[in-house]
Coordinates of C-alpha atoms and ligand atoms in Angstrom, one line a residue:
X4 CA 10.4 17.9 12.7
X5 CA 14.4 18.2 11.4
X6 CA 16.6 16.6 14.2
X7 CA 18.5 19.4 15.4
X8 CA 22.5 18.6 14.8
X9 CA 25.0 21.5 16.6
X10 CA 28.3 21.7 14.9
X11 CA 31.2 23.1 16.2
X12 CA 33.6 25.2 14.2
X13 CA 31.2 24.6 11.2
X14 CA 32.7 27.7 9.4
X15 CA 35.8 26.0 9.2
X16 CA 37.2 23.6 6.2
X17 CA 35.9 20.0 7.4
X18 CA 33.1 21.7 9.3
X19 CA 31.5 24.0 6.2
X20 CA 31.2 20.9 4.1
X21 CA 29.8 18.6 6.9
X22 CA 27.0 21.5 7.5
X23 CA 26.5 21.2 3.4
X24 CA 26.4 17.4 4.2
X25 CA 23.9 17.3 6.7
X26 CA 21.3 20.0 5.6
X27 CA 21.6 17.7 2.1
X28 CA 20.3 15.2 4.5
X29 CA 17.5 17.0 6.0
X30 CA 19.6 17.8 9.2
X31 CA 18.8 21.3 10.6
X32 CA 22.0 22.6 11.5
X33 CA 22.9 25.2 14.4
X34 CA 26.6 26.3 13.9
X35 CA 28.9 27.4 16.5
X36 CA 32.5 29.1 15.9
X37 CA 34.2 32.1 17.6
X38 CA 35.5 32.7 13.8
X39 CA 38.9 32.4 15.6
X40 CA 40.2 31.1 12.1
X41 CA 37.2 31.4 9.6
X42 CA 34.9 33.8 8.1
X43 CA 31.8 34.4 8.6
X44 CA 31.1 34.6 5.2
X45 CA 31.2 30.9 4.9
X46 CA 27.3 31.3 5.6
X47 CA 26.5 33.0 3.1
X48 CA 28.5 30.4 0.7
X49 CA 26.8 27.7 2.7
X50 CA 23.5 29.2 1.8
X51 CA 24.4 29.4 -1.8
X52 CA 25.0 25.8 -1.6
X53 CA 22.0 24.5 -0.3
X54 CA 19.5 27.4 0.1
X55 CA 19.4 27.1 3.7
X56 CA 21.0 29.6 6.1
X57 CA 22.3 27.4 9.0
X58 CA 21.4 29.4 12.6
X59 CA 24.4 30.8 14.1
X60 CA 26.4 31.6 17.5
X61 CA 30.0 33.3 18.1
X62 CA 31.7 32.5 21.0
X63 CA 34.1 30.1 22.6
X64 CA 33.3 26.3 23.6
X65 CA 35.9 27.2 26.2
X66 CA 34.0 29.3 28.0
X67 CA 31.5 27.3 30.3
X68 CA 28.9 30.1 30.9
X69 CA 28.7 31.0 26.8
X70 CA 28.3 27.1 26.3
X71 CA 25.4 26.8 29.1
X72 CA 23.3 29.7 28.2
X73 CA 23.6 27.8 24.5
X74 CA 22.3 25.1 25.4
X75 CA 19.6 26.8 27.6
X76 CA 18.3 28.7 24.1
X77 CA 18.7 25.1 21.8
X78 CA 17.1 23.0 23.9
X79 CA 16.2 20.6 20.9
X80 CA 19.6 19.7 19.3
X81 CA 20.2 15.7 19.4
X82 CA 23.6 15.9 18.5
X83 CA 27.1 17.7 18.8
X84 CA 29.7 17.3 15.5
X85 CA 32.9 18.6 18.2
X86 CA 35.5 20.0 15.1
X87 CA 36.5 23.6 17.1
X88 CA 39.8 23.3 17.9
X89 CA 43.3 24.6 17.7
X90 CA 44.9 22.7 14.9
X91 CA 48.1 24.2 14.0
X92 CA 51.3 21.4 15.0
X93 CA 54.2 24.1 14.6
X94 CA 52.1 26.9 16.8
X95 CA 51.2 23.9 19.5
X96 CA 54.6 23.3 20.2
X97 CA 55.2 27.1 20.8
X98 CA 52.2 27.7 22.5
X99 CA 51.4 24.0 24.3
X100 CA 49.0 25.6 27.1
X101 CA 46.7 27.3 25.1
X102 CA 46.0 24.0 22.9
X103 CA 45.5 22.1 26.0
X104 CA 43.0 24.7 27.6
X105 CA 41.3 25.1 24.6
X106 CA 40.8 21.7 22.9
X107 CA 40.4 19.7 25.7
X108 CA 38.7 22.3 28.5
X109 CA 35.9 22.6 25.0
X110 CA 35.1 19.0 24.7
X111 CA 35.2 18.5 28.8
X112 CA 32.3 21.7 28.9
X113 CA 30.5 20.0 26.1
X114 CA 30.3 16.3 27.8
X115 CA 28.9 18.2 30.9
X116 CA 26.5 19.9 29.1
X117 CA 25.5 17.0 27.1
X118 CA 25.0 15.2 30.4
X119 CA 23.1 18.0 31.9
X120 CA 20.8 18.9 29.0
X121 CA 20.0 15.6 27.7
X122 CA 22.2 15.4 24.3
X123 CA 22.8 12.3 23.7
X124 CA 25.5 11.7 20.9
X125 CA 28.7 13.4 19.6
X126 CA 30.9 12.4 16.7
X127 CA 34.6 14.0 17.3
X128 CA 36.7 15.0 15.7
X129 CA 39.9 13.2 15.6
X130 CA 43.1 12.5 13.4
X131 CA 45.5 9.4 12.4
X132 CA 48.8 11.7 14.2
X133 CA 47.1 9.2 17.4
X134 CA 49.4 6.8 15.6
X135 CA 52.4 8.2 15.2
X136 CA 54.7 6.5 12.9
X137 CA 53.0 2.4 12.7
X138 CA 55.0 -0.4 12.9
X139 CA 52.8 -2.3 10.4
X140 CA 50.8 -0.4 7.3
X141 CA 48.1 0.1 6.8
X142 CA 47.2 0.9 10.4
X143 CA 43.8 -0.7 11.3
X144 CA 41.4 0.6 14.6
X145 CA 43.8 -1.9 16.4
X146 CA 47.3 -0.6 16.1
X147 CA 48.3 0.7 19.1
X148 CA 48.7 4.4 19.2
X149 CA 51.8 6.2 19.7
X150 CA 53.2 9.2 21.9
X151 CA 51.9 12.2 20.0
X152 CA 54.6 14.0 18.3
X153 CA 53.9 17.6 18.9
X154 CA 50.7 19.0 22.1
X155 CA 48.3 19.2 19.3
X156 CA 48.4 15.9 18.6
X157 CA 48.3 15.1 22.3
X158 CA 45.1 17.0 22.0
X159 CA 43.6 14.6 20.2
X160 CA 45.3 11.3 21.9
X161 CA 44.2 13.0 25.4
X162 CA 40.8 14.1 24.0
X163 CA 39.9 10.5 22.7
X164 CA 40.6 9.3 26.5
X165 CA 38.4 11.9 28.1
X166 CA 35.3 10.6 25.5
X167 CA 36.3 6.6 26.3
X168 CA 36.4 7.6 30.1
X169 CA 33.1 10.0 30.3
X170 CA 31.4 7.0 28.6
X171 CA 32.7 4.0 30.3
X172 CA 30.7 5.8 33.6
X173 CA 27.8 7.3 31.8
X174 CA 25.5 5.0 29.3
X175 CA 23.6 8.0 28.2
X176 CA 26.1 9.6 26.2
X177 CA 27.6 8.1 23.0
X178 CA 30.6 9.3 21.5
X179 CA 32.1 8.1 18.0
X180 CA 35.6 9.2 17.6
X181 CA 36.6 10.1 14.0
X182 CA 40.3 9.2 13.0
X183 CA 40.8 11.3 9.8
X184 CA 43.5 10.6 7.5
X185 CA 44.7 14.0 5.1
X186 CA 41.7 15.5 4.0
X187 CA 42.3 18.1 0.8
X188 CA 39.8 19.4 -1.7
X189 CA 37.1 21.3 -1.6
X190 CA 32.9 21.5 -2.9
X191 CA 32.2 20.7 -6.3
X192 CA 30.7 23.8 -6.5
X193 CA 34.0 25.8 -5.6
X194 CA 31.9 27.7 -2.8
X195 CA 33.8 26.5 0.0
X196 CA 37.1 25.2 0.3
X197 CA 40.3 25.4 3.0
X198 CA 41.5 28.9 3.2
X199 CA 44.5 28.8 5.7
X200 CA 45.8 32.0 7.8
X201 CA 49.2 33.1 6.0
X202 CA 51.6 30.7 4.7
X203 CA 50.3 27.4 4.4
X204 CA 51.3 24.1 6.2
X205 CA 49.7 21.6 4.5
X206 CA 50.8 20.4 1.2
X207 CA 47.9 20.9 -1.1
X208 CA 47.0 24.5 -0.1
X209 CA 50.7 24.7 -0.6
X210 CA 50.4 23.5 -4.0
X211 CA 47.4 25.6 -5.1
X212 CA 48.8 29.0 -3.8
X213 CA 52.0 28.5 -5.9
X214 CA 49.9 27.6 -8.8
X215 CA 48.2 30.9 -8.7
X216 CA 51.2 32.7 -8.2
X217 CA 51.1 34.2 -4.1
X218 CA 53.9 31.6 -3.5
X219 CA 57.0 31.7 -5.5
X220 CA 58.0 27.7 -5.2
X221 CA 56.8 24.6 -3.5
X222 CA 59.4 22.9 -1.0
X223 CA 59.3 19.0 -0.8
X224 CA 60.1 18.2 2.4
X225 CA 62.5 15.3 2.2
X226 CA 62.9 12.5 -0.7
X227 CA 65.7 10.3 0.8
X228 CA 62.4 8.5 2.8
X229 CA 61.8 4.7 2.6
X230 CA 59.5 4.9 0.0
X231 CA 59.4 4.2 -3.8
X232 CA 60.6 7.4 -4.9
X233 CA 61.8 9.0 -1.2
X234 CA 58.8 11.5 -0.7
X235 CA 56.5 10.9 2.4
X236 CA 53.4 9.3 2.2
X237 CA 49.9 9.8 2.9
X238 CA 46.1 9.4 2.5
X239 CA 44.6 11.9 1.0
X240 CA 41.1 11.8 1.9
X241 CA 38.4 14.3 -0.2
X242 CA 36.3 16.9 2.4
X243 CA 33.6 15.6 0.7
X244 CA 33.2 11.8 1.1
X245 CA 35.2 13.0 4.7
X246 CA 31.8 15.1 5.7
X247 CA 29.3 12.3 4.7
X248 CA 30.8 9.5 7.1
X249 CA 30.0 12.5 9.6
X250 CA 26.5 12.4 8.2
X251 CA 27.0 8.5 8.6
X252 CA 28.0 8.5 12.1
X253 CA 25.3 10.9 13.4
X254 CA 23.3 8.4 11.4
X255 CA 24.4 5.0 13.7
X256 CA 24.0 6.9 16.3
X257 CA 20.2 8.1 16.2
X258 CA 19.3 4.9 14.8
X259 CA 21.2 3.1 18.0
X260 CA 23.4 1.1 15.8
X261 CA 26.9 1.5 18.1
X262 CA 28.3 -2.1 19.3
X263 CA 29.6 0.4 22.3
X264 CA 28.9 3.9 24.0
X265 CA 32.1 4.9 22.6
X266 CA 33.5 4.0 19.3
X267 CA 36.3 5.0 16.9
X268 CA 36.7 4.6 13.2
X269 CA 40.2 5.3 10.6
X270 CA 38.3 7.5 7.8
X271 CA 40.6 7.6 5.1
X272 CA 40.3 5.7 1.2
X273 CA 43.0 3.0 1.9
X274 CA 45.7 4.4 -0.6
X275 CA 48.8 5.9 0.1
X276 CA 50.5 8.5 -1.8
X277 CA 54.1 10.2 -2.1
X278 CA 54.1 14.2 -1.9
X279 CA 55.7 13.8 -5.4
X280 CA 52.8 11.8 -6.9
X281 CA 50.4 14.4 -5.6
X282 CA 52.2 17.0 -7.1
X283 CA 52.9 15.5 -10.7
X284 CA 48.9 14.2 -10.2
X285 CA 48.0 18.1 -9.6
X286 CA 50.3 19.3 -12.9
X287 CA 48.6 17.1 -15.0
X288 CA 44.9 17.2 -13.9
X289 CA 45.0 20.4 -13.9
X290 CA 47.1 21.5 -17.0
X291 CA 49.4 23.9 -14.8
X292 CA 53.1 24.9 -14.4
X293 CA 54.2 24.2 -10.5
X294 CA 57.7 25.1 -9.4
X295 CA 59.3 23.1 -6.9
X296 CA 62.2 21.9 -5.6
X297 CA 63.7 19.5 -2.8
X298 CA 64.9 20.3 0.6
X299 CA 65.4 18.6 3.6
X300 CA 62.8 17.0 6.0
X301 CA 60.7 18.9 8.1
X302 CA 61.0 18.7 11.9
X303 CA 58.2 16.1 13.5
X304 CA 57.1 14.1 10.1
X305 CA 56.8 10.8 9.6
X306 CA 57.5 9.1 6.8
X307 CA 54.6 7.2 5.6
X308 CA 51.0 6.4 6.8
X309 CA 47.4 4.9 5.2
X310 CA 44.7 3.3 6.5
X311 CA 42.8 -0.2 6.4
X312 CA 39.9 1.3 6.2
X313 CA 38.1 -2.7 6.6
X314 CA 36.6 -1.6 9.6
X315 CA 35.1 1.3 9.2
X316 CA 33.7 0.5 5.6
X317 CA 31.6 -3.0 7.1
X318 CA 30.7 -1.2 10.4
X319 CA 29.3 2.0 9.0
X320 CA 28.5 0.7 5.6
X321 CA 30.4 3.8 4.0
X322 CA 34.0 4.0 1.9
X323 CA 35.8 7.3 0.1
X324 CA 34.4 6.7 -3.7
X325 CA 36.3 10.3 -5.0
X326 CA 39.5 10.0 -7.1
X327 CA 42.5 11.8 -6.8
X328 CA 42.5 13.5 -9.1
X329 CA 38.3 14.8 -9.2
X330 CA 40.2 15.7 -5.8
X331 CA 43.5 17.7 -6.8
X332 CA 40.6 19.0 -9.7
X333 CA 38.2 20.6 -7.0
X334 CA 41.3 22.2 -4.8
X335 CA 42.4 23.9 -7.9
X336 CA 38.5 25.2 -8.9
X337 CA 38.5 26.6 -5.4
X338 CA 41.8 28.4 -5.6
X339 CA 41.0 29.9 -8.6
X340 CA 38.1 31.1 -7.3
X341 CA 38.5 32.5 -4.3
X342 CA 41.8 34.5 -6.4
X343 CA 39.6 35.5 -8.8
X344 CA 41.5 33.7 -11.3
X345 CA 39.9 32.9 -14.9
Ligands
UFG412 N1 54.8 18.7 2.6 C1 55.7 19.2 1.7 N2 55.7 20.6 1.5 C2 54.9 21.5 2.1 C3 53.9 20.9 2.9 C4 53.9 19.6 3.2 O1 56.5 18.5 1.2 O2 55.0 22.7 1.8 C5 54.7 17.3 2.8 C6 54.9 16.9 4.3 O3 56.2 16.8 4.6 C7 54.1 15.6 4.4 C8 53.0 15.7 3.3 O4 53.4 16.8 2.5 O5 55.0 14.6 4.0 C9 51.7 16.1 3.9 O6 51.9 17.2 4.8 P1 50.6 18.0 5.4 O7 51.2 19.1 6.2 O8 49.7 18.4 4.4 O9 49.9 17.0 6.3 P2 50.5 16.1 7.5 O10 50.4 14.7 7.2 O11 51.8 16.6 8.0 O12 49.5 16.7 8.7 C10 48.3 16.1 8.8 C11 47.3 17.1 9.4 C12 47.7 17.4 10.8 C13 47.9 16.2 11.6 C14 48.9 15.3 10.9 C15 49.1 14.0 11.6 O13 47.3 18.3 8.6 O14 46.6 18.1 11.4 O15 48.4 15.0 9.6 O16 50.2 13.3 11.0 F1 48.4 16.4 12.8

């Protein structure tokens, strides 16, 4: 029989392509999201994918009862993928409470529930903010991490604690936290993609919007940075090859490959990138006009970050292998798409 994998939020960007990932795999998937910020028509685009509807249940990880009686109905899922979550920085400085109750009080109900109904592993969901600004680039597993910048990436700092602590007192449960770089792009097949709430944060769906014409002009945020040409740099890691080292993870889990009970990985490609190589990549990949201009920095970035990704590639026998540009190629396909452009 299919091992039974539950993932959380898997209607959302990083989760829909994981789900893709893992019933490629053989996986059978059981999806939970309270569609706080997705569609349940991701599904049906799932489906389209890989001809297999992924089972389904709407409600809050938050919520201790919903998450009990869940695990009363699944009683054969191995493991938990953990993406729900609150993920907007701005909102979580304005709103710090309900990104604590929510991220954290989700993961701390799963953990119990893990322990109580015998589910063994869970890969989380985490992110490179854990190190702040580095000292020393490329940041390796080792850097130290850094006060968090803004509550949701306190989230993630705290969250990462609560999964080392749980496991330190309980060798049962295994936990492999996942630290991802910027992930952008979306399915070859242009099925599923990122499709943010209102006015984009993030730089790519920034890009693709303006492209199509619902934005009037990308803003650069800052070029007098200490980098080659004064834009911020990052790595930019595609969903894709970011939702198989999910499928990689589960993977060393079931086949009890973990060197500890609780592990975490960078999962980037290992090359950085200025927000104005991106966008001159994205003009001429994709053959379109992009208006933009410079303004100053925004509040809370920092200025450049990549990974070593050394580590991770040896331990779990994976790397990135998608180019930028196939990348900046499939976020454009997507746009298109979902505008109904072409
Ligand atoms: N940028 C622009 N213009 C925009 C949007 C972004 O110039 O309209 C720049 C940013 O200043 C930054 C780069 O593009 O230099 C990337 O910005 P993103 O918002 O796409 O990504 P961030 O690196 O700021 O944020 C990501 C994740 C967060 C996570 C954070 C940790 O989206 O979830 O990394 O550093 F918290």
């Amino acid at each position: 029989m299919a091992k039974q994998i539950l993932v959380t939020g898997g209607t959302g960007y990083i989760g829909s392509h994981t789900v893709v990932e893992l019933q490629g795999k053989g996986f059978d998937v059981v999806v939970v999201d309270d569609l706080s910020n997705s569609q349940i028509t991701v599904l049906d685009n799932i489906e389209k994918i890989t001809g297999i509807r992924p089972a389904f249940e709407q409600f809050n990880l938050a919520d201790r009862d919903k998450t009990d009686a869940f695990f009363q109905k699944y009683s054969n899922i191995e493991a938990i993928i953990h993406f729900a979550a609150f993920k907007a920085v701005g909102e979580s400085v304005q709103k710090p409470l309900e990104y604590y109750r929510n991220n954290l009080t989700s993961l701390m109900n799963l953990l119990e529930c893990m322990n109580k109904y015998g589910v063994k592993h869970m890969v989380f969901s985490s992110s490179c903010t854990v190190y702040g600004q580095p000292d020393v680039l490329p940041v390796t597993e080792e850097t130290p991490r850094k006060e968090a910048e803004s509550p949701y990436g306190n989230t993630k700092a705290i969250c990462e604690d609560i999964m080392r602590d749980y496991c330190a007192t309980n060798d049962k449960i295994n936990c492999i936290a996942l630290r991802y770089f910027n992930p952008i792009g979306a399915h070859p097949t242009a099925l599923i993609g990122e499709l943010p709430v209102g006015v984009p944060n993030n730089l790519v769906p920034f890009i693709t919007q303006t492209a199509a014409g619902l934005r009037e002009e990308l803003s650069i945020f800052g070029d007098d940075y200490d980098t080659p040409d004064g834009t911020a740099i990052r790595d930019y890691i595609n969903v894709v090859d970011l939702a198989e080292a999910h499928v990689v993870a589960i993977n060393r889990m079931l086949d009890e490959k973990q060197k500890a009970n609780y592990e975490f990985f960078n999962v980037g490609t290992g090359s950085g990138y200025s927000v104005n190589e991106l966008v001159q990549a994205f003009i001429k990949v994709n053959k379109v006009d992009l208006k933009y201009k410079i303004v100053g920095r925004r509040h809370g970035d920092i200025e450049k970050i990549w990974a070593d990704t050394s580590y991770g590639n040896k331990e779990l026998g994976w790397s990135a292998s998608r180019t930028l540009e196939e990348t900046l190629e499939s976020a454009w396909k997507w746009e298109k798409n979902v505008r109904g452009i072409e």
